[in-house]
């Protein structure tokens, strides 16, 4: 099963304490400072269950960020026919897998909605790498708005700082599909990995930390020839969209999706040392608005992204080495034509076009990622979608 690894660790785990001693949560930390961000971030993978339950719905209390503003008009989610799945079966899965929120929407109607662990409809929960799929959608919006001409354009057209680096000749498509050919190590247990070192190095004044680090990476293979999961490249996508549009990602997401699609609540998007959103991670969104994002993708995003954008974005462009599974434009692809967004500790949006069903889960798994937990989730999600088809 594909791993929804913690995108923010490219920013957050960059500390000598990562993987070793953890800063005590009782020690006062200034989250507005770069050092403070790193110290708090270094704790995330090591939080106790109580800390995960307390912090996942309130990340804005620990980190600086921007607000994705909702509009005045809310897209309704009326009640539909209850899903024919025994309540005891649902209760057992929620309890065994530390699920905080579970929502099934079919044809725009709610067929199942459950909350636990102190979460509620009025709250919001962190996304971790689910945010990657939101970021890629902004590329589509920028193309339709004329800020970006095509995904076939070279990345250096919009981030000229990358000229002369391993990103020469790499297209936006290859950035979206993580097939740039640039060497990258996403091992969160290795303090020398790229994802851990990304923000440790001193950055010359006036340079973006993400761009500065990424431009010094060597090329490993020809562009388009190999898929490697790279949080740093999602962060580059965010830089690209910001530079092309001249707008913060939170503002652009509000203008293009949150307000016109009728999201119910404001969202929170964490920012990094540059003051820009951490585009590979760290959106905090309500359960129903996660579902609305799935509905938006399922609808094709007419009027916001180019015609056919989601059909292309959610097909398997890259082989990830798992039969039946693949990677699109920052969307995971699954058997039976399904697609979705994934984040560690059990965050998920899954879309099934055949039954027009969206399944959302917000969780606080005891581990960032785990094969047994992933397998159990796949069985349960398949069960829900099959029930929706009845």
mmCIF file of C-alpha atoms in Angstrom:
data_model
loop_
_atom_site.group_PDB
_atom_site.id
_atom_site.type_symbol
_atom_site.label_atom_id
_atom_site.label_comp_id
_atom_site.label_asym_id
_atom_site.label_seq_id
_atom_site.Cartn_x
_atom_site.Cartn_y
_atom_site.Cartn_z
ATOM 1 C CA UNK A 1 0.000 0.000 0.000
ATOM 2 C CA UNK A 2 1.286 3.493 -0.778
ATOM 3 C CA UNK A 3 2.585 5.442 2.171
ATOM 4 C CA UNK A 4 1.105 8.851 3.007
ATOM 5 C CA UNK A 5 4.297 10.088 4.619
ATOM 6 C CA UNK A 6 4.503 13.279 6.636
ATOM 7 C CA UNK A 7 5.208 16.035 4.143
ATOM 8 C CA UNK A 8 5.881 18.652 6.762
ATOM 9 C CA UNK A 9 8.965 16.918 8.042
ATOM 10 C CA UNK A 10 10.870 18.528 5.203
ATOM 11 C CA UNK A 11 10.331 21.596 7.317
ATOM 12 C CA UNK A 12 9.626 20.272 10.751
ATOM 13 C CA UNK A 13 12.052 17.469 11.485
ATOM 14 C CA UNK A 14 15.150 19.430 10.545
ATOM 15 C CA UNK A 15 16.787 19.376 13.945
ATOM 16 C CA UNK A 16 19.718 17.500 15.499
ATOM 17 C CA UNK A 17 17.246 16.084 18.037
ATOM 18 C CA UNK A 18 15.224 14.346 15.328
ATOM 19 C CA UNK A 19 15.186 10.610 15.931
ATOM 20 C CA UNK A 20 16.956 11.075 19.241
ATOM 21 C CA UNK A 21 15.983 13.168 22.261
ATOM 22 C CA UNK A 22 12.642 14.934 21.931
ATOM 23 C CA UNK A 23 12.011 18.443 23.194
ATOM 24 C CA UNK A 24 9.665 18.300 26.156
ATOM 25 C CA UNK A 25 6.172 19.599 25.344
ATOM 26 C CA UNK A 26 6.302 21.421 28.678
ATOM 27 C CA UNK A 27 9.212 23.629 27.578
ATOM 28 C CA UNK A 28 7.957 26.987 26.212
ATOM 29 C CA UNK A 29 8.721 27.368 22.507
ATOM 30 C CA UNK A 30 8.190 30.348 20.242
ATOM 31 C CA UNK A 31 6.388 28.896 17.188
ATOM 32 C CA UNK A 32 6.941 32.093 15.231
ATOM 33 C CA UNK A 33 10.689 31.508 15.136
ATOM 34 C CA UNK A 34 12.348 29.118 12.673
ATOM 35 C CA UNK A 35 14.097 27.366 15.556
ATOM 36 C CA UNK A 36 10.789 27.086 17.360
ATOM 37 C CA UNK A 37 9.135 25.508 14.339
ATOM 38 C CA UNK A 38 11.881 22.912 14.135
ATOM 39 C CA UNK A 39 11.747 22.080 17.827
ATOM 40 C CA UNK A 40 7.985 21.652 17.850
ATOM 41 C CA UNK A 41 8.068 19.742 14.582
ATOM 42 C CA UNK A 42 10.684 17.378 15.933
ATOM 43 C CA UNK A 43 8.135 16.224 18.493
ATOM 44 C CA UNK A 44 5.328 15.361 16.092
ATOM 45 C CA UNK A 45 6.319 11.783 15.274
ATOM 46 C CA UNK A 46 6.953 11.160 18.958
ATOM 47 C CA UNK A 47 3.818 12.655 20.455
ATOM 48 C CA UNK A 48 1.917 10.418 22.849
ATOM 49 C CA UNK A 49 -1.594 9.346 21.920
ATOM 50 C CA UNK A 50 -2.977 12.021 24.230
ATOM 51 C CA UNK A 51 -0.868 14.666 22.487
ATOM 52 C CA UNK A 52 -1.993 13.518 19.034
ATOM 53 C CA UNK A 53 -5.621 13.669 20.108
ATOM 54 C CA UNK A 54 -5.117 17.131 21.588
ATOM 55 C CA UNK A 55 -2.979 18.657 18.826
ATOM 56 C CA UNK A 56 -4.204 17.226 15.509
ATOM 57 C CA UNK A 57 -7.422 19.278 15.733
ATOM 58 C CA UNK A 58 -5.576 22.394 16.939
ATOM 59 C CA UNK A 59 -2.336 22.731 14.941
ATOM 60 C CA UNK A 60 -2.871 26.489 14.692
ATOM 61 C CA UNK A 61 -2.053 26.700 18.411
ATOM 62 C CA UNK A 62 1.467 25.382 17.731
ATOM 63 C CA UNK A 63 2.368 26.721 14.298
ATOM 64 C CA UNK A 64 1.994 29.972 12.370
ATOM 65 C CA UNK A 65 -0.153 29.882 9.269
ATOM 66 C CA UNK A 66 -2.578 31.529 6.883
ATOM 67 C CA UNK A 67 -6.364 31.243 6.858
ATOM 68 C CA UNK A 68 -8.192 29.856 3.827
ATOM 69 C CA UNK A 69 -11.380 31.865 4.071
ATOM 70 C CA UNK A 70 -14.756 30.327 3.357
ATOM 71 C CA UNK A 71 -17.494 32.295 1.636
ATOM 72 C CA UNK A 72 -21.017 33.236 2.665
ATOM 73 C CA UNK A 73 -22.746 30.509 0.639
ATOM 74 C CA UNK A 74 -22.338 26.926 1.850
ATOM 75 C CA UNK A 75 -22.773 23.928 -0.435
ATOM 76 C CA UNK A 76 -25.411 21.803 1.293
ATOM 77 C CA UNK A 77 -24.777 18.187 2.220
ATOM 78 C CA UNK A 78 -28.276 16.818 2.839
ATOM 79 C CA UNK A 79 -28.878 13.562 4.661
ATOM 80 C CA UNK A 80 -29.200 10.541 2.421
ATOM 81 C CA UNK A 81 -30.234 6.951 3.039
ATOM 82 C CA UNK A 82 -28.117 5.477 5.869
ATOM 83 C CA UNK A 83 -25.355 3.205 4.671
ATOM 84 C CA UNK A 84 -26.335 -0.471 5.150
ATOM 85 C CA UNK A 85 -23.395 -1.289 7.421
ATOM 86 C CA UNK A 86 -24.048 -2.450 11.006
ATOM 87 C CA UNK A 87 -23.309 0.227 13.607
ATOM 88 C CA UNK A 88 -21.342 -2.304 15.661
ATOM 89 C CA UNK A 89 -18.997 -2.910 12.712
ATOM 90 C CA UNK A 90 -18.413 0.818 12.286
ATOM 91 C CA UNK A 91 -17.902 1.327 16.014
ATOM 92 C CA UNK A 92 -15.368 -1.482 16.131
ATOM 93 C CA UNK A 93 -13.326 -0.050 13.261
ATOM 94 C CA UNK A 94 -13.363 3.471 14.705
ATOM 95 C CA UNK A 95 -12.235 2.250 18.124
ATOM 96 C CA UNK A 96 -9.551 -0.120 16.820
ATOM 97 C CA UNK A 97 -8.023 2.408 14.425
ATOM 98 C CA UNK A 98 -8.172 5.651 16.432
ATOM 99 C CA UNK A 99 -10.552 7.256 13.948
ATOM 100 C CA UNK A 100 -11.703 10.762 14.871
ATOM 101 C CA UNK A 101 -13.954 11.447 11.905
ATOM 102 C CA UNK A 102 -15.595 9.257 9.256
ATOM 103 C CA UNK A 103 -17.801 10.553 6.473
ATOM 104 C CA UNK A 104 -19.319 8.886 3.411
ATOM 105 C CA UNK A 105 -20.982 11.110 0.808
ATOM 106 C CA UNK A 106 -22.674 9.716 -2.286
ATOM 107 C CA UNK A 107 -24.242 11.905 -4.970
ATOM 108 C CA UNK A 108 -23.770 14.857 -2.632
ATOM 109 C CA UNK A 109 -25.736 13.271 0.216
ATOM 110 C CA UNK A 110 -24.384 12.119 3.554
ATOM 111 C CA UNK A 111 -24.810 8.382 4.056
ATOM 112 C CA UNK A 112 -22.585 8.044 7.103
ATOM 113 C CA UNK A 113 -21.083 10.619 9.476
ATOM 114 C CA UNK A 114 -19.347 9.789 12.727
ATOM 115 C CA UNK A 115 -17.083 11.671 15.150
ATOM 116 C CA UNK A 116 -14.936 10.494 18.043
ATOM 117 C CA UNK A 117 -11.885 11.450 20.138
ATOM 118 C CA UNK A 118 -13.336 14.896 20.896
ATOM 119 C CA UNK A 119 -13.665 15.872 17.219
ATOM 120 C CA UNK A 120 -16.889 17.403 15.863
ATOM 121 C CA UNK A 121 -18.460 18.919 12.783
ATOM 122 C CA UNK A 122 -17.422 22.381 13.987
ATOM 123 C CA UNK A 123 -13.754 21.430 14.297
ATOM 124 C CA UNK A 124 -10.967 20.858 11.814
ATOM 125 C CA UNK A 125 -8.237 18.232 11.653
ATOM 126 C CA UNK A 126 -4.742 18.280 10.194
ATOM 127 C CA UNK A 127 -4.250 16.811 6.727
ATOM 128 C CA UNK A 128 -0.540 16.005 6.638
ATOM 129 C CA UNK A 129 0.178 14.907 3.024
ATOM 130 C CA UNK A 130 -3.474 15.061 1.958
ATOM 131 C CA UNK A 131 -2.591 18.713 1.275
ATOM 132 C CA UNK A 132 -0.481 17.642 -1.710
ATOM 133 C CA UNK A 133 -3.624 16.978 -3.733
ATOM 134 C CA UNK A 134 -4.973 20.444 -2.862
ATOM 135 C CA UNK A 135 -1.694 22.007 -4.025
ATOM 136 C CA UNK A 136 -1.735 20.213 -7.369
ATOM 137 C CA UNK A 137 -5.283 21.456 -7.948
ATOM 138 C CA UNK A 138 -3.990 25.015 -7.714
ATOM 139 C CA UNK A 139 -1.674 24.257 -10.644
ATOM 140 C CA UNK A 140 -4.766 23.436 -12.704
ATOM 141 C CA UNK A 141 -6.453 26.639 -11.549
ATOM 142 C CA UNK A 142 -3.365 28.682 -12.467
ATOM 143 C CA UNK A 143 -3.361 27.155 -15.958
ATOM 144 C CA UNK A 144 -7.013 28.009 -16.501
ATOM 145 C CA UNK A 145 -6.381 31.546 -15.211
ATOM 146 C CA UNK A 146 -3.470 31.981 -17.639
ATOM 147 C CA UNK A 147 -0.760 32.274 -14.981
ATOM 148 C CA UNK A 148 0.798 29.017 -16.212
ATOM 149 C CA UNK A 149 0.651 28.058 -19.864
ATOM 150 C CA UNK A 150 0.959 24.273 -19.686
ATOM 151 C CA UNK A 151 2.190 21.386 -17.541
ATOM 152 C CA UNK A 152 4.607 20.694 -20.398
ATOM 153 C CA UNK A 153 6.549 23.871 -19.633
ATOM 154 C CA UNK A 154 9.914 23.607 -17.895
ATOM 155 C CA UNK A 155 9.939 24.275 -14.159
ATOM 156 C CA UNK A 156 12.756 26.788 -14.696
ATOM 157 C CA UNK A 157 10.322 28.973 -16.640
ATOM 158 C CA UNK A 158 8.683 29.860 -13.316
ATOM 159 C CA UNK A 159 11.555 29.221 -10.903
ATOM 160 C CA UNK A 160 14.591 30.548 -12.812
ATOM 161 C CA UNK A 161 16.729 30.055 -9.678
ATOM 162 C CA UNK A 162 16.759 26.354 -10.632
ATOM 163 C CA UNK A 163 18.550 26.964 -13.941
ATOM 164 C CA UNK A 164 21.815 25.067 -14.139
ATOM 165 C CA UNK A 165 20.646 22.490 -11.581
ATOM 166 C CA UNK A 166 19.279 18.959 -11.802
ATOM 167 C CA UNK A 167 15.955 20.556 -12.679
ATOM 168 C CA UNK A 168 17.115 21.754 -16.096
ATOM 169 C CA UNK A 169 14.712 20.234 -18.617
ATOM 170 C CA UNK A 170 12.280 18.989 -15.943
ATOM 171 C CA UNK A 171 8.658 19.778 -16.755
ATOM 172 C CA UNK A 172 5.831 20.749 -14.443
ATOM 173 C CA UNK A 173 4.265 17.353 -15.187
ATOM 174 C CA UNK A 174 7.383 15.607 -13.937
ATOM 175 C CA UNK A 175 7.313 17.700 -10.784
ATOM 176 C CA UNK A 176 3.633 16.865 -10.236
ATOM 177 C CA UNK A 177 4.246 13.140 -10.728
ATOM 178 C CA UNK A 178 7.515 13.083 -8.728
ATOM 179 C CA UNK A 179 9.444 11.764 -11.721
ATOM 180 C CA UNK A 180 12.013 14.567 -12.069
ATOM 181 C CA UNK A 181 14.985 12.208 -11.913
ATOM 182 C CA UNK A 182 16.585 14.351 -9.205
ATOM 183 C CA UNK A 183 18.043 12.299 -6.342
ATOM 184 C CA UNK A 184 16.136 12.449 -3.050
ATOM 185 C CA UNK A 185 16.023 10.588 0.253
ATOM 186 C CA UNK A 186 12.670 10.675 2.104
ATOM 187 C CA UNK A 187 13.730 8.445 4.995
ATOM 188 C CA UNK A 188 12.387 10.057 8.169
ATOM 189 C CA UNK A 189 14.469 7.813 10.415
ATOM 190 C CA UNK A 190 17.722 9.055 8.825
ATOM 191 C CA UNK A 191 18.965 12.387 10.190
ATOM 192 C CA UNK A 192 21.093 12.750 7.050
ATOM 193 C CA UNK A 193 18.171 12.315 4.655
ATOM 194 C CA UNK A 194 17.094 15.180 2.417
ATOM 195 C CA UNK A 195 13.739 15.438 4.117
ATOM 196 C CA UNK A 196 15.465 15.958 7.487
ATOM 197 C CA UNK A 197 18.239 18.260 6.242
ATOM 198 C CA UNK A 198 16.168 20.441 3.958
ATOM 199 C CA UNK A 199 15.912 23.456 6.250
ATOM 200 C CA UNK A 200 19.022 22.945 8.343
ATOM 201 C CA UNK A 201 21.440 24.615 5.972
ATOM 202 C CA UNK A 202 22.015 28.357 6.080
ATOM 203 C CA UNK A 203 20.255 30.143 3.240
ATOM 204 C CA UNK A 204 21.682 33.290 1.631
ATOM 205 C CA UNK A 205 19.571 36.382 2.168
ATOM 206 C CA UNK A 206 16.758 36.770 -0.346
ATOM 207 C CA UNK A 207 16.651 33.115 -1.419
ATOM 208 C CA UNK A 208 13.768 30.750 -0.840
ATOM 209 C CA UNK A 209 14.842 27.885 1.484
ATOM 210 C CA UNK A 210 13.109 25.214 -0.613
ATOM 211 C CA UNK A 211 14.589 26.400 -3.890
ATOM 212 C CA UNK A 212 18.034 26.854 -2.378
ATOM 213 C CA UNK A 213 18.148 23.285 -1.121
ATOM 214 C CA UNK A 214 16.551 21.627 -4.155
ATOM 215 C CA UNK A 215 18.804 23.307 -6.708
ATOM 216 C CA UNK A 216 21.852 21.717 -5.107
ATOM 217 C CA UNK A 217 20.578 18.147 -5.507
ATOM 218 C CA UNK A 218 22.187 15.999 -8.225
ATOM 219 C CA UNK A 219 20.326 14.293 -11.032
ATOM 220 C CA UNK A 220 19.996 10.532 -10.588
ATOM 221 C CA UNK A 221 18.054 9.421 -13.673
ATOM 222 C CA UNK A 222 16.594 10.965 -16.801
ATOM 223 C CA UNK A 223 13.454 13.055 -16.183
ATOM 224 C CA UNK A 224 10.312 10.977 -16.457
ATOM 225 C CA UNK A 225 12.043 7.617 -16.006
ATOM 226 C CA UNK A 226 11.700 6.930 -12.249
ATOM 227 C CA UNK A 227 9.173 7.696 -9.511
ATOM 228 C CA UNK A 228 10.505 8.692 -6.093
ATOM 229 C CA UNK A 229 8.293 10.188 -3.394
ATOM 230 C CA UNK A 230 9.704 13.678 -2.768
ATOM 231 C CA UNK A 231 8.103 16.112 -0.361
ATOM 232 C CA UNK A 232 10.607 18.719 -1.475
ATOM 233 C CA UNK A 233 9.108 18.686 -4.954
ATOM 234 C CA UNK A 234 5.615 19.361 -3.656
ATOM 235 C CA UNK A 235 7.097 22.321 -1.816
ATOM 236 C CA UNK A 236 8.584 23.423 -5.155
ATOM 237 C CA UNK A 237 5.119 23.191 -6.722
ATOM 238 C CA UNK A 238 3.909 25.610 -4.065
ATOM 239 C CA UNK A 239 6.748 28.021 -4.864
ATOM 240 C CA UNK A 240 5.888 27.745 -8.555
ATOM 241 C CA UNK A 241 2.203 28.546 -8.014
ATOM 242 C CA UNK A 242 3.004 31.427 -5.659
ATOM 243 C CA UNK A 243 5.416 32.972 -8.152
ATOM 244 C CA UNK A 244 3.118 32.430 -11.131
ATOM 245 C CA UNK A 245 0.027 33.885 -9.457
ATOM 246 C CA UNK A 246 1.665 36.391 -7.124
ATOM 247 C CA UNK A 247 -0.700 35.231 -4.372
ATOM 248 C CA UNK A 248 -0.335 33.238 -1.146
ATOM 249 C CA UNK A 249 -1.583 29.682 -1.624
ATOM 250 C CA UNK A 250 -4.205 30.158 1.092
ATOM 251 C CA UNK A 251 -5.636 33.185 -0.716
ATOM 252 C CA UNK A 252 -5.632 31.424 -4.076
ATOM 253 C CA UNK A 253 -7.262 28.306 -2.626
ATOM 254 C CA UNK A 254 -9.929 30.486 -1.034
ATOM 255 C CA UNK A 255 -10.597 32.331 -4.292
ATOM 256 C CA UNK A 256 -10.650 29.273 -6.547
ATOM 257 C CA UNK A 257 -12.145 26.509 -4.388
ATOM 258 C CA UNK A 258 -13.197 27.434 -0.853
ATOM 259 C CA UNK A 259 -15.569 30.280 -1.725
ATOM 260 C CA UNK A 260 -16.972 29.210 -5.119
ATOM 261 C CA UNK A 261 -17.433 25.564 -4.120
ATOM 262 C CA UNK A 262 -19.167 26.505 -0.883
ATOM 263 C CA UNK A 263 -16.865 25.203 1.808
ATOM 264 C CA UNK A 264 -18.470 25.403 5.230
ATOM 265 C CA UNK A 265 -15.537 26.523 7.386
ATOM 266 C CA UNK A 266 -12.268 28.409 7.178
ATOM 267 C CA UNK A 267 -9.178 26.221 6.846
ATOM 268 C CA UNK A 268 -5.709 26.776 8.315
ATOM 269 C CA UNK A 269 -2.501 26.331 6.271
ATOM 270 C CA UNK A 270 0.793 26.221 8.114
ATOM 271 C CA UNK A 271 3.626 28.442 6.861
ATOM 272 C CA UNK A 272 7.360 27.748 6.931
ATOM 273 C CA UNK A 273 10.499 29.848 7.434
ATOM 274 C CA UNK A 274 9.914 31.723 4.166
ATOM 275 C CA UNK A 275 6.482 32.881 5.354
ATOM 276 C CA UNK A 276 4.855 30.839 2.578
ATOM 277 C CA UNK A 277 2.548 27.872 3.017
ATOM 278 C CA UNK A 278 4.134 24.433 3.445
ATOM 279 C CA UNK A 279 2.540 23.216 0.241
ATOM 280 C CA UNK A 280 3.303 19.532 0.759
ATOM 281 C CA UNK A 281 1.454 19.430 4.031
ATOM 282 C CA UNK A 282 -0.309 20.969 6.914
ATOM 283 C CA UNK A 283 -3.751 22.109 5.870
ATOM 284 C CA UNK A 284 -6.283 21.800 8.683
ATOM 285 C CA UNK A 285 -9.794 21.301 7.318
ATOM 286 C CA UNK A 286 -13.204 20.248 8.625
ATOM 287 C CA UNK A 287 -14.399 16.719 7.859
ATOM 288 C CA UNK A 288 -17.255 17.912 5.665
ATOM 289 C CA UNK A 289 -14.966 20.241 3.712
ATOM 290 C CA UNK A 290 -12.547 17.381 3.046
ATOM 291 C CA UNK A 291 -15.559 15.606 1.560
ATOM 292 C CA UNK A 292 -16.465 18.670 -0.478
ATOM 293 C CA UNK A 293 -12.926 18.678 -1.877
ATOM 294 C CA UNK A 294 -13.458 15.081 -2.944
ATOM 295 C CA UNK A 295 -16.759 16.092 -4.529
ATOM 296 C CA UNK A 296 -14.992 18.963 -6.299
ATOM 297 C CA UNK A 297 -12.475 16.560 -7.822
ATOM 298 C CA UNK A 298 -15.253 14.125 -8.719
ATOM 299 C CA UNK A 299 -17.186 16.926 -10.436
ATOM 300 C CA UNK A 300 -14.251 17.793 -12.683
ATOM 301 C CA UNK A 301 -13.814 21.282 -11.253
ATOM 302 C CA UNK A 302 -15.642 23.026 -14.106
ATOM 303 C CA UNK A 303 -14.881 26.733 -14.235
ATOM 304 C CA UNK A 304 -11.870 26.409 -11.934
ATOM 305 C CA UNK A 305 -9.479 24.034 -13.713
ATOM 306 C CA UNK A 306 -9.196 23.220 -17.429
ATOM 307 C CA UNK A 307 -11.608 20.682 -18.905
ATOM 308 C CA UNK A 308 -10.222 17.196 -18.347
ATOM 309 C CA UNK A 309 -7.800 18.317 -15.628
ATOM 310 C CA UNK A 310 -8.995 15.900 -12.957
ATOM 311 C CA UNK A 311 -9.320 13.030 -15.408
ATOM 312 C CA UNK A 312 -5.642 13.518 -16.194
ATOM 313 C CA UNK A 313 -4.541 14.378 -12.647
ATOM 314 C CA UNK A 314 -6.111 11.261 -11.153
ATOM 315 C CA UNK A 315 -4.913 8.655 -13.624
ATOM 316 C CA UNK A 316 -1.719 6.656 -12.976
ATOM 317 C CA UNK A 317 1.135 8.572 -14.602
ATOM 318 C CA UNK A 318 3.838 6.849 -12.552
ATOM 319 C CA UNK A 319 4.432 3.221 -11.617
ATOM 320 C CA UNK A 320 5.112 3.074 -7.866
ATOM 321 C CA UNK A 321 6.020 -0.609 -7.785
ATOM 322 C CA UNK A 322 2.676 -1.846 -6.373
ATOM 323 C CA UNK A 323 0.431 -3.716 -8.849
ATOM 324 C CA UNK A 324 -2.836 -1.858 -9.342
ATOM 325 C CA UNK A 325 -1.577 1.305 -7.649
ATOM 326 C CA UNK A 326 0.012 4.411 -9.131
ATOM 327 C CA UNK A 327 0.610 8.120 -8.799
ATOM 328 C CA UNK A 328 -0.946 10.993 -10.725
ATOM 329 C CA UNK A 329 -0.643 14.728 -10.183
ATOM 330 C CA UNK A 330 -0.129 14.420 -6.408
ATOM 331 C CA UNK A 331 -3.072 12.013 -6.234
ATOM 332 C CA UNK A 332 -2.704 8.302 -5.464
ATOM 333 C CA UNK A 333 -4.475 5.933 -7.857
ATOM 334 C CA UNK A 334 -6.095 2.647 -6.853
ATOM 335 C CA UNK A 335 -7.705 -0.429 -8.390
ATOM 336 C CA UNK A 336 -11.204 -0.121 -9.863
ATOM 337 C CA UNK A 337 -10.522 3.404 -11.117
ATOM 338 C CA UNK A 338 -10.493 4.938 -7.649
ATOM 339 C CA UNK A 339 -8.182 7.744 -6.542
ATOM 340 C CA UNK A 340 -7.434 9.673 -3.414
ATOM 341 C CA UNK A 341 -5.278 11.707 -1.089
ATOM 342 C CA UNK A 342 -3.340 10.237 1.845
ATOM 343 C CA UNK A 343 -1.579 11.579 4.924
ATOM 344 C CA UNK A 344 0.179 9.840 7.771
ATOM 345 C CA UNK A 345 -1.487 8.904 11.048
ATOM 346 C CA UNK A 346 -4.549 7.804 9.066
ATOM 347 C CA UNK A 347 -5.680 10.845 7.050
ATOM 348 C CA UNK A 348 -7.527 10.018 3.841
ATOM 349 C CA UNK A 349 -9.879 11.126 1.075
ATOM 350 C CA UNK A 350 -10.944 8.299 -1.260
ATOM 351 C CA UNK A 351 -13.061 8.838 -4.359
ATOM 352 C CA UNK A 352 -14.889 6.177 -6.356
ATOM 353 C CA UNK A 353 -16.161 7.641 -9.641
ATOM 354 C CA UNK A 354 -18.252 4.562 -10.503
ATOM 355 C CA UNK A 355 -20.519 4.935 -7.481
ATOM 356 C CA UNK A 356 -19.944 8.708 -7.133
ATOM 357 C CA UNK A 357 -18.841 8.123 -3.557
ATOM 358 C CA UNK A 358 -16.395 10.073 -1.393
ATOM 359 C CA UNK A 359 -15.024 8.537 1.814
ATOM 360 C CA UNK A 360 -13.114 10.717 4.281
ATOM 361 C CA UNK A 361 -11.243 9.696 7.413
ATOM 362 C CA UNK A 362 -9.442 11.818 9.982
ATOM 363 C CA UNK A 363 -7.467 9.734 12.455
ATOM 364 C CA UNK A 364 -4.797 9.651 15.119
ATOM 365 C CA UNK A 365 -3.142 6.325 14.392
ATOM 366 C CA UNK A 366 -0.633 5.128 17.000
ATOM 367 C CA UNK A 367 1.989 5.036 14.220
ATOM 368 C CA UNK A 368 2.698 7.424 11.361
ATOM 369 C CA UNK A 369 2.295 4.593 8.887
ATOM 370 C CA UNK A 370 1.807 0.887 9.279
ATOM 371 C CA UNK A 371 1.086 -1.906 6.809
ATOM 372 C CA UNK A 372 -1.456 -3.595 9.068
ATOM 373 C CA UNK A 373 -3.341 -0.332 9.639
ATOM 374 C CA UNK A 374 -3.279 0.441 5.927
ATOM 375 C CA UNK A 375 -4.534 -3.044 5.041
ATOM 376 C CA UNK A 376 -7.370 -2.803 7.553
ATOM 377 C CA UNK A 377 -8.332 0.586 6.130
ATOM 378 C CA UNK A 378 -8.409 -0.740 2.564
ATOM 379 C CA UNK A 379 -10.751 -3.555 3.570
ATOM 380 C CA UNK A 380 -13.010 -1.164 5.475
ATOM 381 C CA UNK A 381 -13.101 1.485 2.730
ATOM 382 C CA UNK A 382 -13.931 -1.179 0.145
ATOM 383 C CA UNK A 383 -16.704 -2.335 2.462
ATOM 384 C CA UNK A 384 -18.156 1.180 2.665
ATOM 385 C CA UNK A 385 -18.012 1.771 -1.074
ATOM 386 C CA UNK A 386 -19.569 -1.620 -1.799
ATOM 387 C CA UNK A 387 -22.349 -0.789 0.659
ATOM 388 C CA UNK A 388 -22.929 2.543 -1.089
ATOM 389 C CA UNK A 389 -23.381 0.685 -4.366
ATOM 390 C CA UNK A 390 -26.252 -1.412 -2.978
#
